[in-house]
Short mmCIF file of C-alpha atoms in Angstrom, two decimals:
data_model
loop_
_atom_site.label_atom_id
_atom_site.label_comp_id
_atom_site.label_asym_id
_atom_site.label_seq_id
_atom_site.Cartn_x
_atom_site.Cartn_y
_atom_site.Cartn_z
CA MET A 24 112.41 -137.68 47.08
CA THR A 25 112.84 -140.29 44.32
CA LEU A 26 110.73 -141.20 41.33
CA HIS A 27 111.67 -144.85 41.10
CA SER A 28 108.48 -146.67 41.93
CA PRO A 29 106.25 -146.60 38.81
CA PHE A 30 109.09 -146.24 36.28
CA PRO A 31 112.37 -147.89 35.34
CA ALA A 32 115.37 -146.58 37.26
CA ASP A 33 116.80 -144.84 34.19
CA VAL A 34 113.61 -142.90 33.41
CA SER A 35 113.38 -139.51 35.13
CA PRO A 36 113.15 -135.82 34.28
CA VAL A 37 116.25 -134.27 32.73
CA SER A 38 115.58 -130.78 34.03
CA PRO A 39 115.57 -130.01 37.77
CA VAL A 40 111.80 -129.88 38.12
CA VAL A 41 110.18 -130.22 41.53
CA PRO A 42 109.92 -134.00 42.01
CA THR A 43 106.51 -135.59 42.25
CA PRO A 44 106.08 -137.32 45.61
CA VAL A 45 105.79 -141.10 45.71
CA ALA A 46 103.73 -142.80 48.40
CA ASP A 47 103.05 -146.55 48.56
CA GLY A 48 104.47 -146.93 45.06
CA ARG A 49 102.13 -144.30 43.60
CA MET A 50 102.88 -140.87 42.22
CA VAL A 51 100.94 -138.25 44.19
CA TYR A 52 100.03 -135.24 42.09
CA GLY A 53 98.69 -131.81 42.99
CA MET A 54 96.99 -129.21 40.81
CA SER A 55 98.96 -126.18 39.65
CA ILE A 56 97.24 -122.91 40.56
CA ASP A 57 98.91 -119.52 40.64
CA GLY A 58 102.36 -121.09 40.55
CA ALA A 59 101.75 -123.41 43.52
CA ILE A 60 101.20 -127.18 43.62
CA VAL A 61 98.02 -127.65 45.65
CA PRO A 62 95.52 -130.39 46.56
CA ALA A 63 91.84 -130.13 45.75
CA ALA A 64 89.96 -127.81 48.07
CA GLY A 65 87.81 -130.72 49.24
CA GLY A 66 90.79 -133.05 49.65
CA GLY A 67 89.43 -135.65 47.21
CA VAL A 68 91.58 -137.70 44.86
CA ILE A 69 91.13 -139.84 41.74
CA GLU A 70 93.14 -142.98 41.14
CA SER A 71 94.89 -143.25 37.79
CA THR A 72 95.06 -146.82 36.46
CA ASP A 73 97.61 -148.32 34.10
CA PRO A 74 95.53 -149.88 31.27
CA VAL A 75 98.20 -152.53 30.70
CA THR A 76 98.29 -153.95 34.21
CA GLY A 77 95.06 -152.65 35.70
CA GLU A 78 97.04 -151.35 38.67
CA VAL A 79 96.75 -147.89 40.22
CA TRP A 80 100.02 -146.02 39.64
CA ALA A 81 99.13 -142.42 40.58
CA THR A 82 96.57 -140.21 42.28
CA ILE A 83 95.40 -136.81 41.09
CA PRO A 84 93.24 -134.22 42.88
CA ARG A 85 89.48 -134.45 42.48
CA GLY A 86 88.79 -130.78 41.96
CA GLN A 87 85.55 -128.96 42.61
CA PRO A 88 84.02 -125.67 41.35
CA GLU A 89 85.89 -123.68 43.98
CA ASP A 90 89.17 -124.99 42.55
CA VAL A 91 88.08 -123.80 39.13
CA ASP A 92 87.34 -120.36 40.55
CA ARG A 93 90.76 -120.20 42.22
CA ALA A 94 92.48 -121.10 38.94
CA VAL A 95 90.44 -118.76 36.76
CA MET A 96 90.91 -115.83 39.12
CA ALA A 97 94.65 -116.51 39.24
CA ALA A 98 94.72 -116.47 35.44
CA HIS A 99 92.62 -113.29 35.40
CA ARG A 100 95.03 -111.52 37.75
CA ALA A 101 98.01 -112.72 35.74
CA PHE A 102 96.46 -111.44 32.51
CA HIS A 103 96.31 -107.92 33.93
CA ASN A 104 99.65 -108.13 35.72
CA PRO A 105 102.37 -106.04 33.98
CA GLU A 106 104.74 -108.98 34.53
CA TRP A 107 102.81 -110.74 31.72
CA ARG A 108 100.68 -108.04 30.07
CA GLY A 109 103.71 -105.75 29.85
CA LEU A 110 105.79 -108.26 27.90
CA SER A 111 106.36 -107.49 24.25
CA ALA A 112 105.22 -110.06 21.73
CA SER A 113 108.88 -110.85 21.06
CA ALA A 114 109.46 -111.52 24.77
CA ARG A 115 106.47 -113.89 24.85
CA GLY A 116 107.93 -115.68 21.87
CA ALA A 117 111.26 -116.06 23.67
CA LEU A 118 109.49 -117.67 26.64
CA LEU A 119 107.74 -120.12 24.34
CA ARG A 120 111.00 -121.06 22.67
CA LYS A 121 112.64 -121.62 26.04
CA LEU A 122 109.71 -123.85 26.99
CA ALA A 123 110.23 -125.74 23.73
CA ASP A 124 113.85 -126.38 24.67
CA LEU A 125 112.80 -127.81 28.05
CA VAL A 126 110.13 -130.00 26.42
CA ALA A 127 112.77 -131.35 24.03
CA GLN A 128 115.08 -132.18 26.95
CA ASN A 129 112.30 -133.97 28.83
CA GLY A 130 110.57 -135.73 25.94
CA ASP A 131 111.54 -139.20 27.12
CA TRP A 132 110.13 -138.55 30.58
CA LEU A 133 106.87 -137.07 29.25
CA ALA A 134 106.45 -140.04 26.89
CA HIS A 135 106.76 -142.55 29.74
CA VAL A 136 104.29 -140.65 31.94
CA GLU A 137 101.74 -140.47 29.13
CA MET A 138 102.24 -144.16 28.32
CA LYS A 139 101.55 -145.05 31.94
CA ASP A 140 98.32 -143.07 31.86
CA ASN A 141 96.77 -144.06 28.53
CA GLY A 142 98.74 -147.10 27.32
CA LYS A 143 99.72 -145.71 23.93
CA LEU A 144 102.71 -147.28 22.18
CA LEU A 145 105.92 -145.78 23.52
CA ALA A 146 107.31 -145.79 19.97
CA GLU A 147 104.50 -143.48 18.83
CA LEU A 148 104.72 -141.36 21.97
CA ASN A 149 108.45 -140.89 21.42
CA VAL A 150 107.69 -139.56 17.94
CA GLN A 151 104.98 -137.27 19.35
CA MET A 152 107.22 -135.95 22.13
CA LYS A 153 110.09 -135.28 19.71
CA TYR A 154 107.65 -133.25 17.63
CA LEU A 155 105.99 -131.55 20.61
CA PRO A 156 108.59 -128.74 20.95
CA ASN A 157 107.69 -127.64 17.41
CA TYR A 158 104.33 -126.36 18.67
CA TYR A 159 106.14 -123.90 20.93
CA TYR A 160 108.91 -123.05 18.46
CA TYR A 161 106.32 -122.35 15.77
CA TYR A 162 104.05 -120.13 17.83
CA GLY A 163 107.02 -118.61 19.63
CA GLY A 164 108.23 -117.47 16.23
CA LEU A 165 104.77 -116.32 15.22
CA ALA A 166 104.05 -114.29 18.38
CA ASP A 167 105.52 -111.04 17.07
CA LYS A 168 104.40 -111.48 13.49
CA VAL A 169 100.66 -110.96 13.96
CA GLN A 170 100.08 -107.60 12.33
CA GLY A 171 97.18 -105.26 11.98
CA ALA A 172 96.56 -103.12 8.93
CA THR A 173 96.25 -99.52 7.89
CA ILE A 174 92.99 -98.97 6.06
CA PRO A 175 92.62 -96.42 3.26
CA SER A 176 89.58 -94.65 4.65
CA ASP A 177 86.96 -93.00 2.51
CA LYS A 178 86.41 -90.46 5.32
CA PRO A 179 88.48 -87.27 5.21
CA GLY A 180 90.37 -86.12 8.27
CA VAL A 181 90.79 -89.52 9.94
CA PHE A 182 93.42 -92.23 10.07
CA ASN A 183 92.11 -95.79 10.53
CA TYR A 184 94.12 -98.84 11.55
CA THR A 185 93.49 -102.25 13.13
CA ARG A 186 95.29 -104.15 15.88
CA TYR A 187 94.95 -107.62 17.38
CA GLU A 188 94.67 -108.04 21.13
CA PRO A 189 94.50 -111.08 23.44
CA LEU A 190 91.12 -112.18 24.73
CA GLY A 191 91.93 -112.81 28.40
CA VAL A 192 91.50 -116.12 30.21
CA VAL A 193 91.26 -119.19 27.96
CA ALA A 194 90.01 -122.56 29.24
CA CYS A 195 91.54 -125.56 27.45
CA ILE A 196 89.84 -128.94 27.93
CA MET A 197 91.68 -132.02 26.63
CA PRO A 198 90.75 -135.68 26.04
CA TRP A 199 92.61 -138.80 27.16
CA ASN A 200 93.90 -140.18 23.87
CA SER A 201 96.70 -137.65 23.13
CA PRO A 202 96.82 -135.24 26.09
CA LEU A 203 100.02 -133.28 25.43
CA PRO A 204 99.76 -132.83 21.64
CA LEU A 205 96.10 -131.80 21.87
CA MET A 206 96.91 -129.52 24.80
CA SER A 207 99.73 -127.89 22.82
CA PHE A 208 97.43 -127.24 19.87
CA LYS A 209 95.61 -124.89 22.26
CA LEU A 210 98.19 -123.73 24.77
CA ALA A 211 100.94 -122.61 22.39
CA PRO A 212 98.84 -120.20 20.27
CA ALA A 213 96.86 -118.97 23.29
CA LEU A 214 100.09 -117.95 25.05
CA ALA A 215 101.67 -116.55 21.90
CA ALA A 216 98.63 -114.30 21.54
CA GLY A 217 99.09 -113.01 25.10
CA ASN A 218 96.29 -114.83 26.89
CA THR A 219 96.45 -116.67 30.19
CA VAL A 220 95.24 -120.24 30.47
CA VAL A 221 93.46 -122.76 32.67
CA LEU A 222 94.09 -126.34 31.52
CA LYS A 223 91.66 -129.15 32.33
CA PRO A 224 93.00 -132.57 31.28
CA SER A 225 90.89 -135.72 31.29
CA GLU A 226 90.49 -137.35 34.69
CA PHE A 227 92.00 -140.47 33.09
CA THR A 228 95.20 -138.80 31.86
CA SER A 229 96.17 -135.80 33.97
CA ALA A 230 99.69 -136.77 35.00
CA SER A 231 101.57 -135.70 31.86
CA THR A 232 99.93 -132.26 31.92
CA LEU A 233 100.88 -131.82 35.57
CA GLU A 234 104.47 -132.77 34.75
CA PHE A 235 104.49 -130.45 31.73
CA VAL A 236 103.39 -127.36 33.67
CA LYS A 237 106.53 -127.62 35.82
CA LEU A 238 108.56 -126.99 32.68
CA ALA A 239 106.62 -123.78 32.05
CA GLU A 240 107.64 -122.54 35.48
CA LEU A 241 111.27 -123.36 34.71
CA ALA A 242 110.96 -121.49 31.42
CA GLY A 243 110.07 -118.33 33.35
CA PHE A 244 106.35 -117.90 32.75
CA PRO A 245 104.93 -115.67 35.50
CA LYS A 246 102.73 -117.22 38.17
CA GLY A 247 99.12 -117.66 37.15
CA VAL A 248 99.72 -117.52 33.41
CA ILE A 249 99.33 -121.32 33.12
CA ASN A 250 97.13 -123.17 35.63
CA VAL A 251 96.01 -126.81 35.74
CA VAL A 252 92.88 -128.11 37.43
CA THR A 253 92.02 -131.81 37.53
CA GLY A 254 88.90 -133.81 38.25
CA TYR A 255 85.69 -135.08 36.73
CA GLY A 256 84.09 -133.08 33.96
CA HIS A 257 80.61 -133.34 35.44
CA GLU A 258 81.88 -131.82 38.70
CA MET A 259 84.01 -129.05 37.21
CA GLY A 260 82.92 -128.53 33.62
CA ASP A 261 79.97 -126.22 34.24
CA ALA A 262 82.03 -124.06 36.59
CA LEU A 263 84.80 -123.72 34.01
CA VAL A 264 82.59 -123.10 30.99
CA SER A 265 80.27 -120.65 32.75
CA HIS A 266 82.87 -118.71 34.73
CA PRO A 267 82.42 -114.99 33.92
CA LYS A 268 86.17 -114.39 33.66
CA VAL A 269 86.72 -117.06 31.00
CA GLU A 270 86.65 -115.57 27.51
CA ARG A 271 87.19 -118.64 25.33
CA ILE A 272 86.75 -122.40 25.56
CA ALA A 273 89.03 -124.66 23.51
CA PHE A 274 87.77 -128.25 23.70
CA THR A 275 88.67 -131.56 22.11
CA GLY A 276 86.40 -134.48 22.88
CA GLY A 277 83.10 -136.16 22.09
CA PRO A 278 80.23 -134.51 20.21
CA VAL A 279 77.75 -134.79 23.10
CA ALA A 280 80.06 -132.99 25.52
CA GLY A 281 80.98 -130.50 22.81
CA GLN A 282 77.36 -129.64 22.17
CA LYS A 283 76.77 -129.03 25.88
CA ILE A 284 79.85 -126.82 26.09
CA ASN A 285 78.74 -124.85 23.05
CA GLU A 286 75.28 -124.29 24.51
CA ALA A 287 76.66 -123.24 27.90
CA ALA A 288 79.25 -120.93 26.34
CA ALA A 289 76.63 -119.26 24.17
CA ARG A 290 74.69 -118.18 27.24
CA SER A 291 77.58 -115.95 28.30
CA MET A 292 78.73 -115.13 24.73
CA LYS A 293 82.01 -117.02 25.06
CA ARG A 294 83.95 -117.94 21.98
CA VAL A 295 84.59 -121.63 21.37
CA THR A 296 86.93 -123.87 19.44
CA LEU A 297 85.53 -127.40 19.31
CA GLU A 298 87.13 -130.49 17.79
CA LEU A 299 84.57 -133.25 18.19
CA GLY A 300 85.71 -136.31 16.31
CA GLY A 301 84.26 -137.93 13.25
CA LYS A 302 83.29 -140.94 11.19
CA SER A 303 85.92 -140.50 8.54
CA PRO A 304 85.72 -142.29 5.18
CA ASN A 305 88.87 -143.91 3.80
CA ILE A 306 88.06 -144.34 0.10
CA ILE A 307 89.98 -146.84 -2.04
CA PHE A 308 89.50 -146.94 -5.81
CA ASP A 309 90.36 -149.91 -7.97
CA ASP A 310 93.26 -148.04 -9.61
CA ALA A 311 95.03 -147.44 -6.26
CA ASP A 312 98.36 -148.95 -5.33
CA LEU A 313 96.78 -151.65 -3.20
CA ASP A 314 99.94 -152.45 -1.26
CA GLN A 315 100.08 -148.87 -0.03
CA ALA A 316 96.31 -148.67 0.42
CA ILE A 317 96.41 -151.69 2.75
CA LYS A 318 98.89 -149.84 4.94
CA GLY A 319 96.71 -146.74 4.77
CA ALA A 320 93.63 -148.67 5.85
CA VAL A 321 95.51 -150.18 8.81
CA ALA A 322 97.02 -146.84 9.80
CA GLY A 323 93.62 -145.21 9.54
CA ILE A 324 91.78 -147.43 12.01
CA PHE A 325 94.11 -149.77 13.91
CA ALA A 326 96.96 -147.40 14.76
CA ALA A 327 96.59 -146.23 18.37
CA SER A 328 93.92 -148.97 18.68
CA GLY A 329 91.52 -146.77 16.75
CA GLN A 330 91.52 -144.17 19.51
CA THR A 331 92.06 -141.16 17.27
CA CYS A 332 89.63 -138.48 16.22
CA VAL A 333 90.59 -138.91 12.56
CA ALA A 334 90.20 -142.70 12.55
CA GLY A 335 89.27 -143.96 9.09
CA SER A 336 86.51 -146.08 10.57
CA ARG A 337 84.51 -146.31 7.32
CA LEU A 338 86.50 -148.09 4.63
CA LEU A 339 84.87 -147.48 1.27
CA LEU A 340 86.00 -150.05 -1.31
CA GLN A 341 85.20 -150.01 -5.02
CA ARG A 342 83.23 -153.16 -5.75
CA SER A 343 85.69 -154.57 -8.26
CA ILE A 344 88.38 -154.88 -5.55
CA HIS A 345 86.15 -155.40 -2.50
CA ASP A 346 86.61 -159.13 -1.91
CA GLN A 347 90.33 -159.32 -2.63
CA PHE A 348 91.08 -156.22 -0.55
CA VAL A 349 89.14 -157.53 2.45
CA GLN A 350 91.07 -160.80 2.31
CA ARG A 351 94.40 -159.02 1.97
CA LEU A 352 93.53 -156.82 4.93
CA ILE A 353 92.67 -159.83 7.08
CA ASP A 354 95.90 -161.53 6.03
CA PHE A 355 97.93 -158.40 6.83
CA LEU A 356 96.58 -158.41 10.38
CA GLY A 357 97.15 -162.12 10.86
CA ASP A 358 100.38 -161.79 12.83
CA VAL A 359 99.60 -158.55 14.66
CA THR A 360 101.45 -158.34 17.97
CA PHE A 361 99.94 -157.35 21.31
CA GLY A 362 102.08 -156.53 24.30
CA HIS A 363 103.38 -153.89 26.64
CA PRO A 364 103.45 -150.49 24.91
CA SER A 365 107.11 -150.00 25.88
CA ASP A 366 108.14 -153.14 23.94
CA PRO A 367 109.45 -152.12 20.48
CA GLY A 368 107.85 -155.23 18.98
CA THR A 369 104.33 -154.36 20.14
CA GLN A 370 101.97 -153.22 17.39
CA ILE A 371 98.67 -153.09 19.25
CA ALA A 372 98.52 -151.35 22.62
CA PRO A 373 95.60 -151.50 25.05
CA ILE A 374 92.40 -149.54 25.06
CA SER A 375 93.04 -146.57 27.32
CA THR A 376 90.14 -146.81 29.76
CA ALA A 377 87.65 -149.37 31.04
CA PRO A 378 84.63 -147.21 30.03
CA GLN A 379 85.98 -147.02 26.49
CA MET A 380 86.42 -150.79 26.38
CA ALA A 381 82.78 -151.19 27.42
CA LYS A 382 81.72 -148.76 24.66
CA ILE A 383 83.62 -150.73 22.02
CA GLU A 384 82.04 -154.00 23.14
CA GLU A 385 78.62 -152.36 23.03
CA TYR A 386 79.08 -151.16 19.45
CA VAL A 387 80.34 -154.54 18.27
CA ALA A 388 77.14 -156.06 19.66
CA ILE A 389 75.10 -153.34 17.94
CA ALA A 390 76.79 -154.06 14.61
CA LYS A 391 76.03 -157.76 14.87
CA GLY A 392 72.44 -156.97 15.72
CA GLU A 393 72.14 -154.70 12.68
CA GLY A 394 73.22 -157.51 10.37
CA ALA A 395 76.84 -156.53 9.72
CA LYS A 396 79.10 -159.53 9.08
CA LEU A 397 82.00 -159.97 11.49
CA VAL A 398 85.01 -161.24 9.52
CA ARG A 399 87.74 -160.58 12.06
CA GLY A 400 88.10 -159.88 15.78
CA GLY A 401 85.07 -158.79 17.76
CA CYS A 402 86.44 -159.76 21.16
CA ARG A 403 89.02 -158.95 23.81
CA ALA A 404 92.56 -160.14 23.22
CA SER A 405 94.28 -162.36 25.75
CA VAL A 406 97.86 -161.15 26.21
CA GLU A 407 100.36 -163.27 28.10
CA GLY A 408 101.60 -161.59 31.25
CA TYR A 409 98.82 -158.98 31.33
CA PRO A 410 95.60 -160.73 32.38
CA ASN A 411 94.02 -157.42 33.43
CA GLY A 412 95.11 -155.49 30.35
CA LEU A 413 92.47 -153.73 28.24
CA PHE A 414 93.43 -155.29 24.90
CA TYR A 415 90.96 -155.64 22.03
CA GLU A 416 91.33 -157.47 18.72
CA PRO A 417 91.35 -155.43 15.49
CA THR A 418 87.78 -155.89 14.33
CA ILE A 419 86.39 -155.83 10.78
CA PHE A 420 82.76 -155.82 9.62
CA THR A 421 81.59 -156.29 6.04
CA ASP A 422 78.03 -156.15 4.66
CA VAL A 423 77.75 -152.73 6.29
CA THR A 424 75.30 -150.18 4.92
CA ASN A 425 75.82 -146.52 5.61
CA ASP A 426 72.57 -146.16 7.56
CA MET A 427 73.74 -148.58 10.28
CA ARG A 428 74.75 -147.12 13.63
CA ILE A 429 78.18 -148.71 13.26
CA ALA A 430 78.65 -146.54 10.15
CA GLN A 431 77.18 -143.34 11.59
CA GLU A 432 78.36 -143.17 15.21
CA GLU A 433 81.92 -142.79 16.47
CA VAL A 434 83.16 -145.93 18.21
CA PHE A 435 86.68 -144.66 18.99
CA GLY A 436 88.23 -148.07 18.92
CA PRO A 437 89.75 -150.65 16.52
CA VAL A 438 86.47 -151.37 14.73
CA LEU A 439 86.30 -151.02 10.94
CA SER A 440 83.12 -150.87 8.83
CA ILE A 441 83.62 -151.80 5.18
CA ILE A 442 81.16 -150.36 2.65
CA PRO A 443 81.27 -151.02 -1.12
CA PHE A 444 80.75 -148.32 -3.75
CA ASP A 445 80.38 -148.23 -7.54
CA ASP A 446 81.98 -145.03 -8.85
CA GLU A 447 83.09 -141.54 -7.83
CA ASP A 448 79.58 -140.22 -7.42
CA ASP A 449 78.59 -143.16 -5.27
CA ALA A 450 81.72 -142.80 -3.13
CA VAL A 451 81.05 -139.08 -2.57
CA ARG A 452 77.41 -139.77 -1.68
CA ILE A 453 78.36 -142.35 0.94
CA ALA A 454 81.31 -140.34 2.29
CA ASN A 455 79.20 -137.21 2.81
CA ASP A 456 76.19 -139.04 4.24
CA THR A 457 77.12 -138.32 7.86
CA ILE A 458 76.76 -135.51 10.38
CA PHE A 459 80.56 -135.47 10.77
CA GLY A 460 83.26 -134.05 8.54
CA LEU A 461 86.64 -134.16 10.22
CA ALA A 462 88.86 -136.11 7.81
CA ALA A 463 88.89 -138.38 4.79
CA GLY A 464 91.34 -140.46 2.80
CA VAL A 465 91.39 -141.06 -0.96
CA TRP A 466 93.51 -143.73 -2.63
CA THR A 467 93.94 -143.51 -6.41
CA GLN A 468 96.74 -143.18 -8.96
CA ASN A 469 94.57 -140.87 -11.05
CA LEU A 470 95.70 -137.34 -10.15
CA GLY A 471 92.56 -135.73 -11.54
CA ARG A 472 90.38 -138.06 -9.50
CA GLY A 473 92.39 -137.25 -6.37
CA VAL A 474 91.83 -133.53 -6.87
CA ARG A 475 88.14 -133.97 -7.65
CA MET A 476 87.54 -136.11 -4.58
CA ALA A 477 89.41 -133.67 -2.35
CA GLU A 478 87.06 -130.94 -3.58
CA ARG A 479 83.86 -132.94 -3.25
CA VAL A 480 84.28 -134.73 0.07
CA ARG A 481 83.11 -132.58 2.99
CA ALA A 482 85.93 -132.83 5.51
CA GLY A 483 88.33 -130.44 7.17
CA THR A 484 91.32 -132.57 6.15
CA VAL A 485 91.57 -134.78 3.07
CA TRP A 486 94.57 -137.06 2.55
CA VAL A 487 95.30 -138.39 -0.93
CA ASN A 488 97.43 -141.58 -0.95
CA ASN A 489 98.36 -141.16 2.71
CA TYR A 490 96.57 -141.07 6.06
CA ARG A 491 97.13 -139.32 9.44
CA SER A 492 99.76 -136.87 8.20
CA THR A 493 99.61 -133.71 10.34
CA SER A 494 101.72 -130.63 11.01
CA ILE A 495 101.57 -127.67 13.35
CA THR A 496 101.91 -125.48 10.25
CA SER A 497 98.56 -126.62 8.81
CA PRO A 498 95.05 -125.80 10.07
CA PHE A 499 93.05 -128.68 11.51
CA GLY A 500 89.34 -128.91 12.27
CA GLY A 501 86.08 -130.21 10.93
CA PHE A 502 82.84 -129.62 9.10
CA GLY A 503 79.40 -130.18 10.60
CA HIS A 504 79.28 -131.95 13.96
CA SER A 505 83.05 -132.43 13.87
CA GLY A 506 83.48 -129.02 15.37
CA ILE A 507 83.88 -125.27 15.19
CA GLY A 508 87.06 -123.37 14.38
CA ARG A 509 90.55 -124.50 13.44
CA GLU A 510 93.72 -125.36 15.33
CA GLY A 511 97.23 -125.19 13.90
CA GLY A 512 98.94 -122.89 11.44
CA ILE A 513 98.51 -119.13 11.32
CA THR A 514 94.77 -119.69 11.61
CA GLY A 515 95.35 -121.22 15.04
CA ILE A 516 96.63 -118.04 16.67
CA MET A 517 93.84 -115.92 15.20
CA GLU A 518 91.30 -117.92 17.23
CA TYR A 519 92.85 -116.41 20.39
CA LEU A 520 92.89 -112.77 19.31
CA GLU A 521 90.35 -109.96 19.20
CA LEU A 522 90.39 -107.51 16.29
CA LYS A 523 90.11 -103.82 17.15
CA SER A 524 89.60 -100.89 14.78
CA VAL A 525 91.16 -97.54 15.79
CA TRP A 526 90.19 -94.14 14.32
CA LEU A 527 92.52 -91.16 14.77
CA SER A 528 91.35 -87.70 13.81
CA THR A 529 93.75 -85.64 11.74
CA ALA A 530 91.29 -82.79 11.27
CA VAL A 531 91.99 -79.34 12.69
CA ASP A 532 88.33 -78.78 13.41
CA ILE A 533 85.56 -81.31 14.16
CA PRO A 534 82.57 -80.81 11.83
CA ASN A 535 78.93 -80.63 12.88
CA PRO A 536 78.71 -83.05 15.92
CA PHE A 537 75.02 -83.75 15.23
CA ILE A 538 75.75 -85.49 11.93
CA ARG A 539 77.49 -88.83 11.61
CA ARG A 540 80.65 -88.51 9.61
#
């Protein structure tokens, strides 16, 4: 079985994973349940389309609730199986580090598969895949360093200590914009903590997850510890979120879906981690290094075609520099290059999905209707050689007020709203006037101002004189409607553990049993 059809001849897995079948030039994927590659119970499939060419390049199973039940029950059995439950924390860590090695060896392959699915720049994906092993190295190293405590009790005759224990089955639901990094934010700490997992990637971008899970099998994870189900959220989501054997839901996606998941999980007292996007302010003061701030503004909204949860989609400019900065920004984008995401010269890759393209076009129309002034873009881009590609021009609106929908609702595309402000207080007022609070940027050469703004802006991450810097060592999450909980860092593993208090009697004789000690 070869893998030549959708990829260049020199692009293939490095490790001897089970090859994915190719039929009629399309990759044919199965779900991974209990260590076996299986079709959907109902036999349905979903076609995966390359956003650059508009052509179908793969099919994935269209799962149903019964597939969810099969996967969850497999994970439940694996959780209680001594083959997994009997492993020491150090042994779990060793498995994660072995997985990290395999991910490092296959980074080029995973990058190409993800590019085919969501159209992200291969240059950025290569960076992401080179970093991806660090998720598993980090949590592999942390697995045996989660410690309880001995508590100096004020009760005589007892010894009190605490211990952390895994929850059980964790359901991880990922979006389409960065499937493997956002999956790893969840999977690595969940496994390090000793849980078992059911992964549900987006129906638009399931292929890279299905390739990744083969590496976990090679690493030696027991059957059922990691399972992958694929399909439409509206057909499988309720079954996954409400399943009685699922203990925690880890979700990255839109706020509407996140709210529904939170409500459904609450009915069965499930724990949740929700990262739900934002409307992040990127604030530029008149004392900033404007050359660097221009780059920060571009990185904040036009990198990845604006399809990032931390997109700096509200650019707040101090009035004294507003006009010159807008012109410099337009000039900077004048020679922006569209093209195939595998081309090193391409700067702007396509929008990942047709529904997302329609959403962007809708919001551009809304902004015009609200009275915002379009000063750049606002239309699809025509790219030679790719007439069916989902390319969209970097789009800039001025004359935006913060009460407009374009300033309050997440577009998730290359659409920038520019809002002027007068001083620090005004900038803070505008920045915080939103239901979201995921990220923010501040550009100033005044160190005191940078510290003050970082304290006053309500956001889970604040960058000062940079934008989009992240690390597995640092917690990530949001305020308000941007989510619940944190991913990354030591905090990340604690989300997947239960704290237990243990009381040991050291007394020779138990006192009066009718009186609480």
